[in-house]
PDB file of C-alpha atoms in Angstrom:
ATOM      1  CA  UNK L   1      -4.084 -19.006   3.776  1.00 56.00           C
ATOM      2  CA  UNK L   2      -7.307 -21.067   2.553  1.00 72.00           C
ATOM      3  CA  UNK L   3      -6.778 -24.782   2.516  1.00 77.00           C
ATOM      4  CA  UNK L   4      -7.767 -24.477  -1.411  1.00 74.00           C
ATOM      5  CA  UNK L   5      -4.873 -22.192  -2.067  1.00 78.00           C
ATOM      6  CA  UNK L   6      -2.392 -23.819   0.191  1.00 80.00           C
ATOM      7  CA  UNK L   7      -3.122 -27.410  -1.114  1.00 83.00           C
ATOM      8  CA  UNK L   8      -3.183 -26.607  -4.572  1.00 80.00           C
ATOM      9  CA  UNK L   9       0.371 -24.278  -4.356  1.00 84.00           C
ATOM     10  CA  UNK L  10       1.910 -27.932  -2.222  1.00 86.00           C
ATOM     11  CA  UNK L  11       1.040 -30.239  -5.073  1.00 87.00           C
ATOM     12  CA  UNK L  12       2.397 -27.362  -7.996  1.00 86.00           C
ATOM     13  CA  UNK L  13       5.500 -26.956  -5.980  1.00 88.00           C
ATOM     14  CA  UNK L  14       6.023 -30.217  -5.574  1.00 88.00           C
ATOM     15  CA  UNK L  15       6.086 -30.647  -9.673  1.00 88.00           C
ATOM     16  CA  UNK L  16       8.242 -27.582  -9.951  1.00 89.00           C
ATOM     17  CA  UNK L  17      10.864 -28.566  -7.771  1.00 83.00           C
ATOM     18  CA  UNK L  18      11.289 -31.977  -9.828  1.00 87.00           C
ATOM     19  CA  UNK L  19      10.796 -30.787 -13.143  1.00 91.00           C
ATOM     20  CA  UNK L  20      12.404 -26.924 -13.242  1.00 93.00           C
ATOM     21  CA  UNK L  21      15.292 -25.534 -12.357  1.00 93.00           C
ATOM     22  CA  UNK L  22      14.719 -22.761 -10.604  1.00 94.00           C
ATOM     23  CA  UNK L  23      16.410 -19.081 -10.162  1.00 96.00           C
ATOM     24  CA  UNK L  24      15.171 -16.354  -7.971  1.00 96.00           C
ATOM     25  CA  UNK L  25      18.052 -13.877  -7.422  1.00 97.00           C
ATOM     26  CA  UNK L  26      16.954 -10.707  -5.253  1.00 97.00           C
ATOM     27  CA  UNK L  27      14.524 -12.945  -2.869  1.00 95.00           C
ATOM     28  CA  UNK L  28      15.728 -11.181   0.287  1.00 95.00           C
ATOM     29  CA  UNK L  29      13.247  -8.354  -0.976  1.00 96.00           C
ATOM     30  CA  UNK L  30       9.952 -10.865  -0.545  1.00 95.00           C
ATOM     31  CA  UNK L  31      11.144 -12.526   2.573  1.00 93.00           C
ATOM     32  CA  UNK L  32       9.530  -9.303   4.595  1.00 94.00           C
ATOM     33  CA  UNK L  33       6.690  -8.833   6.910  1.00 94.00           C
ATOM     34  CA  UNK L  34       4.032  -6.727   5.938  1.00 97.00           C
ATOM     35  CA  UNK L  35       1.713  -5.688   2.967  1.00 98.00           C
ATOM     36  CA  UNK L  36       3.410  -4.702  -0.509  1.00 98.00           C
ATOM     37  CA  UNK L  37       2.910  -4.585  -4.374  1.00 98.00           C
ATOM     38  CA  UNK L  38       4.633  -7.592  -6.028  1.00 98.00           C
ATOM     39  CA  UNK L  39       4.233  -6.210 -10.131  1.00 98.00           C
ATOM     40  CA  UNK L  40       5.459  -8.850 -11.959  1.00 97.00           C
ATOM     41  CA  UNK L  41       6.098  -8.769 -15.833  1.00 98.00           C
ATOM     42  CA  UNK L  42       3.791 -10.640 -18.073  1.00 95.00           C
ATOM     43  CA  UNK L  43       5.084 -12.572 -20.929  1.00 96.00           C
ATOM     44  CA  UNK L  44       3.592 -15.850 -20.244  1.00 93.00           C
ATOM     45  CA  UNK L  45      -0.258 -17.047 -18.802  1.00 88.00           C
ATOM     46  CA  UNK L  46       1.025 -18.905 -16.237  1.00 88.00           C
ATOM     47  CA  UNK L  47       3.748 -16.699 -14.565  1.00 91.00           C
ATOM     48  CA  UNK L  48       0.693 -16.239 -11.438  1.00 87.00           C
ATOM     49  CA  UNK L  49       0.654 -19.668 -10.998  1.00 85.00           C
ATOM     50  CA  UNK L  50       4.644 -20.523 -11.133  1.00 90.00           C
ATOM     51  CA  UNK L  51       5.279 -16.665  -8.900  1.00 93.00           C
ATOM     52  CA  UNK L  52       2.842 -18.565  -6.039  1.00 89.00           C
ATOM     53  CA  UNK L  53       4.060 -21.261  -5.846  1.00 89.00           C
ATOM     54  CA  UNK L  54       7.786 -20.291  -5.796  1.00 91.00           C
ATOM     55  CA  UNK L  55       6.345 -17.696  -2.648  1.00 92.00           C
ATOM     56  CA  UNK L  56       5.849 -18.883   0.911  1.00 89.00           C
ATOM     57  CA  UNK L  57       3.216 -15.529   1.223  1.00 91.00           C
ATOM     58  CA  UNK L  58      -0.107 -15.871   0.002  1.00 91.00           C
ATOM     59  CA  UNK L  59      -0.770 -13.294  -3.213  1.00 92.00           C
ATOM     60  CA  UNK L  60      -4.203 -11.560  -4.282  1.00 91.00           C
ATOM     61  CA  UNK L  61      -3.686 -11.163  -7.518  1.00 88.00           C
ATOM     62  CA  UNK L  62      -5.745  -8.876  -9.833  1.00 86.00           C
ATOM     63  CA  UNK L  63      -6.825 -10.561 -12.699  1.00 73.00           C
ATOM     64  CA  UNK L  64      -8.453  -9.412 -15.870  1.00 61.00           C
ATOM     65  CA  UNK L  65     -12.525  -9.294 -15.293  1.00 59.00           C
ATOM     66  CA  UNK L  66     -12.555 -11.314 -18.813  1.00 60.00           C
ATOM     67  CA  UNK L  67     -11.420 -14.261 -16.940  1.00 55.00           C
ATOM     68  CA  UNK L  68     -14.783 -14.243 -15.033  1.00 49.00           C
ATOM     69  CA  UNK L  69     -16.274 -15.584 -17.775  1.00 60.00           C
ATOM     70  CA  UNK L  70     -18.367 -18.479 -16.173  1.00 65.00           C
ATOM     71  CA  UNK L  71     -19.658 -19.853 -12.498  1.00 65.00           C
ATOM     72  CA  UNK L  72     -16.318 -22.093 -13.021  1.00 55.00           C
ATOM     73  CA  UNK L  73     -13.364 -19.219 -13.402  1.00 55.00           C
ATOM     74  CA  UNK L  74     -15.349 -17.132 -10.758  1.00 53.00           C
ATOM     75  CA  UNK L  75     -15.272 -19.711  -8.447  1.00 55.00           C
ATOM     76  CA  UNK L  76     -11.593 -20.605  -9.415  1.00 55.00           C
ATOM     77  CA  UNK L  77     -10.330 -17.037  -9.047  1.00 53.00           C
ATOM     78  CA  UNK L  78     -12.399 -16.148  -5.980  1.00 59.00           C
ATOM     79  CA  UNK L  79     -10.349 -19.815  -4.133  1.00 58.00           C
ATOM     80  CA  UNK L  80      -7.359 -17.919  -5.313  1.00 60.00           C
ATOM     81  CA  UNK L  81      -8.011 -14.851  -3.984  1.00 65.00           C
ATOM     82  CA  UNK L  82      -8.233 -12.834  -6.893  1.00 69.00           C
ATOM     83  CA  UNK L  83      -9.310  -9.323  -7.691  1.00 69.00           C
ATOM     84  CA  UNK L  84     -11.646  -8.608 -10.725  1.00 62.00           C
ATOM     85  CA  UNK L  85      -9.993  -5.205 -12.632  1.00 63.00           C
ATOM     86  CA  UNK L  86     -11.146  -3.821 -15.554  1.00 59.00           C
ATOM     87  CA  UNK L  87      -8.024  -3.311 -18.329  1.00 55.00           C
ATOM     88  CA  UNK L  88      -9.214   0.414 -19.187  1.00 55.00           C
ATOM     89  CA  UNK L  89      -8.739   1.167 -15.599  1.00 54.00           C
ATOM     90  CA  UNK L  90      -9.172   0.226 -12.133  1.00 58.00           C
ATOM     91  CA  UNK L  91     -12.158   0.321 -11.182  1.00 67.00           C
ATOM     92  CA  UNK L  92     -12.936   2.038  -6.985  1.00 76.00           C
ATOM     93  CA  UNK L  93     -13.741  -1.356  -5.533  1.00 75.00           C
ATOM     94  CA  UNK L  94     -10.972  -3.044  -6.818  1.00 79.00           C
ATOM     95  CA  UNK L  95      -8.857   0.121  -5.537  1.00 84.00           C
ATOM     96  CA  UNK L  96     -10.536  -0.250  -2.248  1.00 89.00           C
ATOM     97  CA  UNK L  97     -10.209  -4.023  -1.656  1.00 88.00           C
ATOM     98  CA  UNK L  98      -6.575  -3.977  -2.580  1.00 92.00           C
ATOM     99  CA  UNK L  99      -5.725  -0.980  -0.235  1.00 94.00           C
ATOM    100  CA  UNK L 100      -7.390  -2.699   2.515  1.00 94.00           C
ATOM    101  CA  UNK L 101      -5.479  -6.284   1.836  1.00 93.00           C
ATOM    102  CA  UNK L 102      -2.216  -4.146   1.820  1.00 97.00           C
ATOM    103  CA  UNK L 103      -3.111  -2.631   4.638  1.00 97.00           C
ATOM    104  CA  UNK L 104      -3.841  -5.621   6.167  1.00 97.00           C
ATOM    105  CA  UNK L 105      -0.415  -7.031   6.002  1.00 97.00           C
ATOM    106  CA  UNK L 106      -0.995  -8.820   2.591  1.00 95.00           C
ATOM    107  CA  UNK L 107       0.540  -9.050  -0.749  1.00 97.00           C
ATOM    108  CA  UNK L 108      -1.119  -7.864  -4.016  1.00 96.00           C
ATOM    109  CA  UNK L 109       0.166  -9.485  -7.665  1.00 95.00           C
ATOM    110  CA  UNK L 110      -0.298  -7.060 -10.280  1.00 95.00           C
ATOM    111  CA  UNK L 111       1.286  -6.652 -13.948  1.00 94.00           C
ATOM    112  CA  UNK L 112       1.447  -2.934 -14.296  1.00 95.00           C
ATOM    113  CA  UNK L 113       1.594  -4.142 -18.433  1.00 95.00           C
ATOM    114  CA  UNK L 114      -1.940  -4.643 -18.572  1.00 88.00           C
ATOM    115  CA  UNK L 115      -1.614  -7.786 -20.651  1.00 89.00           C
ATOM    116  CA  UNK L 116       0.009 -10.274 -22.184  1.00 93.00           C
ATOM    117  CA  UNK L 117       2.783  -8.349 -24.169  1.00 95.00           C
ATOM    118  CA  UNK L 118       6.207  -9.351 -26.256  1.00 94.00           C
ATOM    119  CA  UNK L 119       9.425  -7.951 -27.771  1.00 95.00           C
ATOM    120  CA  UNK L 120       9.015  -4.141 -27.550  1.00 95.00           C
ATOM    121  CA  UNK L 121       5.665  -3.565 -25.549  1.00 96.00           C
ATOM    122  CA  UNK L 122       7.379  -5.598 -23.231  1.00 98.00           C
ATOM    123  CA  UNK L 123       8.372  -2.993 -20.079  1.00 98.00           C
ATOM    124  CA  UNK L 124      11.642  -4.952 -20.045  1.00 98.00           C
ATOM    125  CA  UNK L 125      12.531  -3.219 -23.298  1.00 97.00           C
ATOM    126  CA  UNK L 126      11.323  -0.001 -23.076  1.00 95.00           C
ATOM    127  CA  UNK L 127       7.716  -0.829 -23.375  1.00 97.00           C
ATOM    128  CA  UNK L 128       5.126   1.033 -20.970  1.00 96.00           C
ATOM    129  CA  UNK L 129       3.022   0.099 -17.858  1.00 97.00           C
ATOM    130  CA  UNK L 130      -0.188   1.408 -16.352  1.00 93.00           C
ATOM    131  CA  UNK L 131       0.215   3.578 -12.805  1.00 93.00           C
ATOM    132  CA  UNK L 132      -2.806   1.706 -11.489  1.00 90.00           C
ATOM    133  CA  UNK L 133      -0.202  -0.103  -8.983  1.00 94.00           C
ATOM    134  CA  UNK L 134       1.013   3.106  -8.259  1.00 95.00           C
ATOM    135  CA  UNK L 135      -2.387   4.126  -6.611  1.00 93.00           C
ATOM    136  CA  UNK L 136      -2.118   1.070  -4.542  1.00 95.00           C
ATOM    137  CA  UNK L 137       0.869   1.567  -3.049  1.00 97.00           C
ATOM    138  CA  UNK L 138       0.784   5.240  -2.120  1.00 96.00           C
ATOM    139  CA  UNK L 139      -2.402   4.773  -0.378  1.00 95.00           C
ATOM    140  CA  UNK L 140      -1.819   2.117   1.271  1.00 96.00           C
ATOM    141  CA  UNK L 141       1.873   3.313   1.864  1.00 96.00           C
ATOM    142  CA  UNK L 142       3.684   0.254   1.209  1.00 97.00           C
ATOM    143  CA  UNK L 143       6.742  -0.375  -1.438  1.00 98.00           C
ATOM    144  CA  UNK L 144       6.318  -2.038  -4.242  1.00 98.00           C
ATOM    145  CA  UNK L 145       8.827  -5.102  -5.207  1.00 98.00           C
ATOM    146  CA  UNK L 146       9.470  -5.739  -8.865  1.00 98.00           C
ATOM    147  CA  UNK L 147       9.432  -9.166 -10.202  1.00 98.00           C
ATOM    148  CA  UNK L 148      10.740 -10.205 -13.897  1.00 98.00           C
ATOM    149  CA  UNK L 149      10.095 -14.134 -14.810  1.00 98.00           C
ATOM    150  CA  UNK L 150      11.992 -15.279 -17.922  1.00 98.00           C
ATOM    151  CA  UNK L 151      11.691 -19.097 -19.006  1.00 97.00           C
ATOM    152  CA  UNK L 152       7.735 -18.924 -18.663  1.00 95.00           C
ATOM    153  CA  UNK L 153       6.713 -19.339 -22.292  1.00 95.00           C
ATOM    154  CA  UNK L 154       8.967 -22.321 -22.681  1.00 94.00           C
ATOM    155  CA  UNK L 155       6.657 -24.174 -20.148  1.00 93.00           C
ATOM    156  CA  UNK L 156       3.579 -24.382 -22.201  1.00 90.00           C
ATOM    157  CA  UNK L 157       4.074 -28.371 -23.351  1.00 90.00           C
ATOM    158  CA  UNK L 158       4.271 -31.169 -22.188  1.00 87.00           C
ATOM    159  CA  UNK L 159       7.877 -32.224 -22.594  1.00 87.00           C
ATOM    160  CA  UNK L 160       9.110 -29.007 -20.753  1.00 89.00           C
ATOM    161  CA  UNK L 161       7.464 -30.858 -17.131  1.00 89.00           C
ATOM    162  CA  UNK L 162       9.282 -33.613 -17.822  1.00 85.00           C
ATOM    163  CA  UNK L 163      11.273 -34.947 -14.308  1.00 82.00           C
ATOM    164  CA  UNK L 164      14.845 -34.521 -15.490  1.00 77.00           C
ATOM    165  CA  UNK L 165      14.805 -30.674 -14.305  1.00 73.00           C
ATOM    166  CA  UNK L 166      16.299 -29.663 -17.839  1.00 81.00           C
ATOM    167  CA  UNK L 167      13.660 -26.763 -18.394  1.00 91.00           C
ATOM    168  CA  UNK L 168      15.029 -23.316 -16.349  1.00 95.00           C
ATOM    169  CA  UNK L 169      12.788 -20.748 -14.762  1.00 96.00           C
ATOM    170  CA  UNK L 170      14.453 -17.262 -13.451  1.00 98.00           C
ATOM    171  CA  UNK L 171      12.548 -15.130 -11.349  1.00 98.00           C
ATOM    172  CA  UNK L 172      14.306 -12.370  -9.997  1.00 98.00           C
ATOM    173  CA  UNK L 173      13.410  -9.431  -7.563  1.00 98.00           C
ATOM    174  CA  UNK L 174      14.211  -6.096  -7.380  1.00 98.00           C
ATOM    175  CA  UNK L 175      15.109  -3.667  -4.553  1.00 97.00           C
ATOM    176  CA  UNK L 176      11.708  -2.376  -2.878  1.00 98.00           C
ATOM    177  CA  UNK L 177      10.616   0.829  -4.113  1.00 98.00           C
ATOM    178  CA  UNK L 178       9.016   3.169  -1.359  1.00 97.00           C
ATOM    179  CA  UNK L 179       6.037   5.796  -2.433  1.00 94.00           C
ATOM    180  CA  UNK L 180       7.119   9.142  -1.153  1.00 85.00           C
ATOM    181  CA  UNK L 181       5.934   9.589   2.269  1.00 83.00           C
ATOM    182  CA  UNK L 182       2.901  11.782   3.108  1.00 83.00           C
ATOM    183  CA  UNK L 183       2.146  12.729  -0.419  1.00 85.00           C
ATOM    184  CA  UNK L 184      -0.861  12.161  -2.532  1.00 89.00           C
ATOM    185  CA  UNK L 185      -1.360  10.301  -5.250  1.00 90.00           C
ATOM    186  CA  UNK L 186      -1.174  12.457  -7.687  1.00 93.00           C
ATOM    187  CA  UNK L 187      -0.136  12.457 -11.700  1.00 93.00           C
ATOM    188  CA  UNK L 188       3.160  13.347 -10.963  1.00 94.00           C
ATOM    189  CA  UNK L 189       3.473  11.271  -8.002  1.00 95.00           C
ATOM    190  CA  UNK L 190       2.305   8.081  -9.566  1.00 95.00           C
ATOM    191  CA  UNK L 191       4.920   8.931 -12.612  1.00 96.00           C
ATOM    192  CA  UNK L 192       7.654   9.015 -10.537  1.00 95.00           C
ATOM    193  CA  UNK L 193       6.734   5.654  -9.204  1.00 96.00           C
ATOM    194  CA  UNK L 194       6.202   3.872 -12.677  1.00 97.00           C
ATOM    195  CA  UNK L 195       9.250   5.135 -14.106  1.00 97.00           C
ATOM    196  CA  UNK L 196      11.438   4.013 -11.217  1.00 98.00           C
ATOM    197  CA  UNK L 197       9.600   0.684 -11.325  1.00 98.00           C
ATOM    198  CA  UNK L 198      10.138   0.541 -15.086  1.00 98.00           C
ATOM    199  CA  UNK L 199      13.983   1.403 -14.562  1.00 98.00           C
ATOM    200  CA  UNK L 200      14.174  -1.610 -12.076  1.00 98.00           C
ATOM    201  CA  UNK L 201      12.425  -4.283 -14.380  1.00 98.00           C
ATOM    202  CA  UNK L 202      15.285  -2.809 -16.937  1.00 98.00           C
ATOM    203  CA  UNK L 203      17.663  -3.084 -14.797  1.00 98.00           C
ATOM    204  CA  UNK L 204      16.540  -7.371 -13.274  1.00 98.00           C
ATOM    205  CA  UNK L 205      16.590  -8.258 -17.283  1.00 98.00           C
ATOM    206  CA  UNK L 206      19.794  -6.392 -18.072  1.00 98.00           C
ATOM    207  CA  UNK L 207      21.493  -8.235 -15.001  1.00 98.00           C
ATOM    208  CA  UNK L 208      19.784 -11.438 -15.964  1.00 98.00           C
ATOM    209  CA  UNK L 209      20.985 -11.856 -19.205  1.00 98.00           C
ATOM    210  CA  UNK L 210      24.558 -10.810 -18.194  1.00 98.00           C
ATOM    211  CA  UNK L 211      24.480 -13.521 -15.347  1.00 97.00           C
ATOM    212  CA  UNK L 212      23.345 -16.338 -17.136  1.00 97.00           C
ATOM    213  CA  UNK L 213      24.049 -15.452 -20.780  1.00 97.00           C
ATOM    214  CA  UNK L 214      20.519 -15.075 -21.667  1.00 97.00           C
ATOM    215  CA  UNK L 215      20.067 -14.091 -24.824  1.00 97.00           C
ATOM    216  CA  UNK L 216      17.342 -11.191 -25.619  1.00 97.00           C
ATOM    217  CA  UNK L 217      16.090 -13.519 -28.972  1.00 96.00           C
ATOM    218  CA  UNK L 218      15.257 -16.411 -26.549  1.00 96.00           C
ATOM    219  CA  UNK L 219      12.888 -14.017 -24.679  1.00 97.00           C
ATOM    220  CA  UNK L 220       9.308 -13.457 -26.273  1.00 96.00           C
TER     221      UNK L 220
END
Protein backbone atom coordinates (compact mmCIF):
# COMPACT_ATOMS: atom_id res chain seq x y z
CA UNK A 1 0.00 0.00 0.00
CA UNK A 2 1.58 3.52 -1.09
CA UNK A 3 2.19 5.85 1.79
CA UNK A 4 -0.22 8.38 -0.27
CA UNK A 5 -3.07 5.96 -0.12
CA UNK A 6 -2.48 4.66 3.32
CA UNK A 7 -2.09 8.19 4.90
CA UNK A 8 -4.84 9.71 3.26
CA UNK A 9 -7.45 6.45 4.08
CA UNK A 10 -5.86 7.01 8.25
CA UNK A 11 -6.86 10.64 8.39
CA UNK A 12 -10.62 9.81 6.42
CA UNK A 13 -11.11 7.00 8.81
CA UNK A 14 -10.29 8.76 11.52
CA UNK A 15 -13.29 11.44 10.60
CA UNK A 16 -15.60 8.58 9.85
CA UNK A 17 -15.32 6.83 12.92
CA UNK A 18 -16.24 10.18 14.91
CA UNK A 19 -18.73 11.53 12.76
CA UNK A 20 -20.78 8.26 11.14
CA UNK A 21 -22.24 5.54 12.37
CA UNK A 22 -21.29 2.86 10.63
CA UNK A 23 -22.94 -0.64 9.36
CA UNK A 24 -21.24 -3.25 7.34
CA UNK A 25 -23.23 -6.51 7.72
CA UNK A 26 -21.75 -9.47 5.48
CA UNK A 27 -17.91 -8.30 6.13
CA UNK A 28 -16.74 -11.88 6.69
CA UNK A 29 -16.89 -11.99 2.72
CA UNK A 30 -13.91 -9.10 2.39
CA UNK A 31 -11.88 -10.32 5.27
CA UNK A 32 -10.21 -13.01 2.61
CA UNK A 33 -6.86 -13.46 1.12
CA UNK A 34 -6.50 -13.17 -2.38
CA UNK A 35 -7.58 -11.12 -5.53
CA UNK A 36 -11.47 -10.48 -6.15
CA UNK A 37 -14.09 -8.07 -7.74
CA UNK A 38 -15.60 -5.79 -5.04
CA UNK A 39 -18.78 -4.14 -7.50
CA UNK A 40 -20.22 -1.80 -5.44
CA UNK A 41 -23.53 0.15 -6.25
CA UNK A 42 -23.32 3.75 -7.18
CA UNK A 43 -25.75 6.18 -5.87
CA UNK A 44 -23.48 8.66 -4.41
CA UNK A 45 -19.74 10.30 -5.69
CA UNK A 46 -18.13 9.50 -2.79
CA UNK A 47 -19.11 5.83 -1.99
CA UNK A 48 -15.02 5.00 -3.37
CA UNK A 49 -13.78 7.10 -0.92
CA UNK A 50 -16.10 6.02 2.27
CA UNK A 51 -15.81 1.80 0.73
CA UNK A 52 -11.69 2.47 1.29
CA UNK A 53 -11.60 3.67 4.00
CA UNK A 54 -14.09 1.36 5.82
CA UNK A 55 -11.52 -1.64 4.04
CA UNK A 56 -8.25 -2.71 5.61
CA UNK A 57 -7.27 -4.04 1.67
CA UNK A 58 -6.06 -1.64 -0.67
CA UNK A 59 -8.73 -1.22 -3.85
CA UNK A 60 -7.87 -0.28 -7.64
CA UNK A 61 -10.71 1.13 -8.55
CA UNK A 62 -11.78 1.83 -12.19
CA UNK A 63 -12.83 5.14 -12.62
CA UNK A 64 -14.50 6.93 -15.45
CA UNK A 65 -11.61 8.28 -18.05
CA UNK A 66 -13.71 11.74 -17.76
CA UNK A 67 -12.24 12.15 -14.42
CA UNK A 68 -8.76 12.48 -16.08
CA UNK A 69 -9.56 15.65 -16.98
CA UNK A 70 -6.33 17.59 -15.89
CA UNK A 71 -2.44 16.92 -14.69
CA UNK A 72 -4.30 17.31 -11.10
CA UNK A 73 -7.13 14.29 -11.23
CA UNK A 74 -4.47 12.17 -13.17
CA UNK A 75 -2.13 12.54 -10.65
CA UNK A 76 -4.87 12.12 -7.90
CA UNK A 77 -6.28 8.92 -9.39
CA UNK A 78 -2.95 7.41 -10.43
CA UNK A 79 -1.88 7.93 -6.00
CA UNK A 80 -5.08 6.03 -5.68
CA UNK A 81 -4.48 3.44 -7.81
CA UNK A 82 -7.04 3.88 -10.23
CA UNK A 83 -7.88 2.42 -13.59
CA UNK A 84 -8.91 4.74 -16.55
CA UNK A 85 -12.22 2.82 -18.37
CA UNK A 86 -14.06 4.10 -20.97
CA UNK A 87 -18.17 4.03 -20.10
CA UNK A 88 -19.05 2.52 -23.70
CA UNK A 89 -16.85 -0.32 -22.81
CA UNK A 90 -13.74 -1.53 -21.39
CA UNK A 91 -11.23 -0.86 -23.14
CA UNK A 92 -8.06 -4.16 -23.55
CA UNK A 93 -5.61 -2.35 -21.32
CA UNK A 94 -7.83 -1.65 -18.72
CA UNK A 95 -8.97 -5.48 -19.10
CA UNK A 96 -5.39 -6.44 -18.95
CA UNK A 97 -4.18 -4.35 -15.97
CA UNK A 98 -7.10 -5.42 -13.88
CA UNK A 99 -6.64 -9.21 -14.66
CA UNK A 100 -3.12 -8.94 -13.74
CA UNK A 101 -3.87 -6.92 -10.23
CA UNK A 102 -6.43 -9.79 -9.54
CA UNK A 103 -4.16 -12.09 -10.31
CA UNK A 104 -1.80 -10.64 -8.28
CA UNK A 105 -3.66 -11.07 -5.10
CA UNK A 106 -5.40 -7.59 -5.29
CA UNK A 107 -8.77 -6.13 -5.14
CA UNK A 108 -10.51 -4.29 -8.05
CA UNK A 109 -13.61 -1.60 -7.20
CA UNK A 110 -15.91 -1.51 -9.96
CA UNK A 111 -19.73 -0.31 -10.31
CA UNK A 112 -21.04 -2.71 -12.86
CA UNK A 113 -23.92 0.48 -13.20
CA UNK A 114 -21.73 2.44 -15.23
CA UNK A 115 -22.68 5.67 -13.50
CA UNK A 116 -24.18 7.56 -11.19
CA UNK A 117 -27.85 6.21 -11.28
CA UNK A 118 -31.25 6.64 -8.96
CA UNK A 119 -34.71 5.18 -8.25
CA UNK A 120 -35.28 2.63 -11.07
CA UNK A 121 -31.88 2.51 -13.07
CA UNK A 122 -30.67 1.79 -9.83
CA UNK A 123 -29.59 -2.27 -10.00
CA UNK A 124 -31.06 -2.38 -6.48
CA UNK A 125 -34.48 -2.03 -8.08
CA UNK A 126 -34.40 -3.83 -11.01
CA UNK A 127 -32.21 -1.52 -12.92
CA UNK A 128 -29.31 -3.08 -15.18
CA UNK A 129 -25.45 -3.37 -14.98
CA UNK A 130 -22.70 -3.75 -17.54
CA UNK A 131 -20.85 -7.49 -17.68
CA UNK A 132 -17.53 -5.68 -18.00
CA UNK A 133 -16.79 -7.05 -14.27
CA UNK A 134 -17.81 -10.20 -15.44
CA UNK A 135 -14.76 -10.39 -17.89
CA UNK A 136 -12.59 -9.64 -14.99
CA UNK A 137 -13.43 -12.15 -12.90
CA UNK A 138 -13.63 -15.17 -15.19
CA UNK A 139 -10.26 -14.49 -16.44
CA UNK A 140 -8.69 -13.91 -13.73
CA UNK A 141 -10.82 -16.67 -11.93
CA UNK A 142 -11.62 -14.99 -8.84
CA UNK A 143 -15.31 -14.33 -7.19
CA UNK A 144 -16.73 -11.36 -7.19
CA UNK A 145 -18.19 -9.79 -3.72
CA UNK A 146 -21.16 -7.48 -3.97
CA UNK A 147 -21.26 -4.34 -2.06
CA UNK A 148 -24.55 -2.03 -1.61
CA UNK A 149 -23.83 1.47 0.38
CA UNK A 150 -27.02 3.26 1.47
CA UNK A 151 -26.67 6.63 3.55
CA UNK A 152 -24.04 8.03 0.92
CA UNK A 153 -26.02 10.89 -0.58
CA UNK A 154 -26.93 12.17 2.84
CA UNK A 155 -23.14 12.95 3.35
CA UNK A 156 -22.74 15.64 0.83
CA UNK A 157 -22.88 18.82 3.54
CA UNK A 158 -21.41 19.95 5.94
CA UNK A 159 -23.65 19.35 8.93
CA UNK A 160 -23.85 15.53 8.10
CA UNK A 161 -19.66 15.38 9.39
CA UNK A 162 -20.58 16.87 12.26
CA UNK A 163 -18.82 14.85 15.57
CA UNK A 164 -22.00 13.70 17.28
CA UNK A 165 -22.08 10.40 14.98
CA UNK A 166 -25.89 11.14 14.20
CA UNK A 167 -25.44 10.64 10.29
CA UNK A 168 -25.64 6.49 9.46
CA UNK A 169 -23.74 4.78 6.70
CA UNK A 170 -24.67 0.91 5.82
CA UNK A 171 -22.48 -0.96 3.74
CA UNK A 172 -23.26 -4.40 3.42
CA UNK A 173 -21.64 -7.44 1.56
CA UNK A 174 -22.85 -10.17 -0.14
CA UNK A 175 -21.91 -13.88 -0.35
CA UNK A 176 -18.91 -14.27 -2.97
CA UNK A 177 -19.99 -15.26 -6.27
CA UNK A 178 -17.56 -17.78 -8.09
CA UNK A 179 -17.22 -17.64 -12.19
CA UNK A 180 -17.78 -21.15 -13.37
CA UNK A 181 -14.61 -22.95 -13.42
CA UNK A 182 -12.69 -23.62 -16.67
CA UNK A 183 -15.11 -21.86 -18.90
CA UNK A 184 -14.71 -18.93 -21.14
CA UNK A 185 -15.96 -15.84 -21.02
CA UNK A 186 -18.45 -15.96 -23.12
CA UNK A 187 -22.09 -14.04 -23.66
CA UNK A 188 -23.78 -16.52 -21.86
CA UNK A 189 -21.22 -16.98 -19.33
CA UNK A 190 -20.86 -13.38 -18.39
CA UNK A 191 -24.96 -13.30 -18.18
CA UNK A 192 -25.10 -15.77 -15.79
CA UNK A 193 -22.67 -13.86 -13.69
CA UNK A 194 -24.49 -10.37 -13.88
CA UNK A 195 -27.75 -11.71 -13.17
CA UNK A 196 -26.63 -13.60 -10.07
CA UNK A 197 -24.73 -10.47 -9.04
CA UNK A 198 -27.84 -8.39 -9.73
CA UNK A 199 -30.02 -10.96 -7.62
CA UNK A 200 -27.50 -10.45 -4.67
CA UNK A 201 -27.47 -6.51 -4.70
CA UNK A 202 -31.51 -7.25 -4.59
CA UNK A 203 -31.29 -9.36 -2.18
CA UNK A 204 -28.36 -6.84 0.48
CA UNK A 205 -31.16 -3.90 -0.10
CA UNK A 206 -34.19 -6.10 0.50
CA UNK A 207 -32.46 -7.39 3.82
CA UNK A 208 -31.31 -3.90 4.59
CA UNK A 209 -34.36 -2.22 4.68
CA UNK A 210 -36.06 -5.08 6.64
CA UNK A 211 -33.18 -4.88 9.31
CA UNK A 212 -33.10 -1.41 9.95
CA UNK A 213 -36.49 -0.18 8.69
CA UNK A 214 -35.09 1.62 5.83
CA UNK A 215 -37.43 3.01 3.89
CA UNK A 216 -37.11 2.68 -0.14
CA UNK A 217 -38.25 6.79 -0.40
CA UNK A 218 -35.19 7.69 1.77
CA UNK A 219 -32.95 5.99 -0.86
CA UNK A 220 -32.10 8.10 -4.10
Amino acid sequence: MNLFYRSGRLLCRIITLQTLRVYSPGRRSIDREGGFVLAVTHLSHIEPALVSVLNHREIDWVARKEFYCNRFTTWLLGGLGCLSVDRQGFAISTIRTGISLLRAGRVVGIFPEGGLVTRTQAVIRGGPIKRGFCSLAIHAGVPIIPCVVLGADKLLCVKAWLPLRLSRLWVAYGEPIHPPAGLKSTRETRRQLADATTASFQQIYATLRERYDISDSDVP
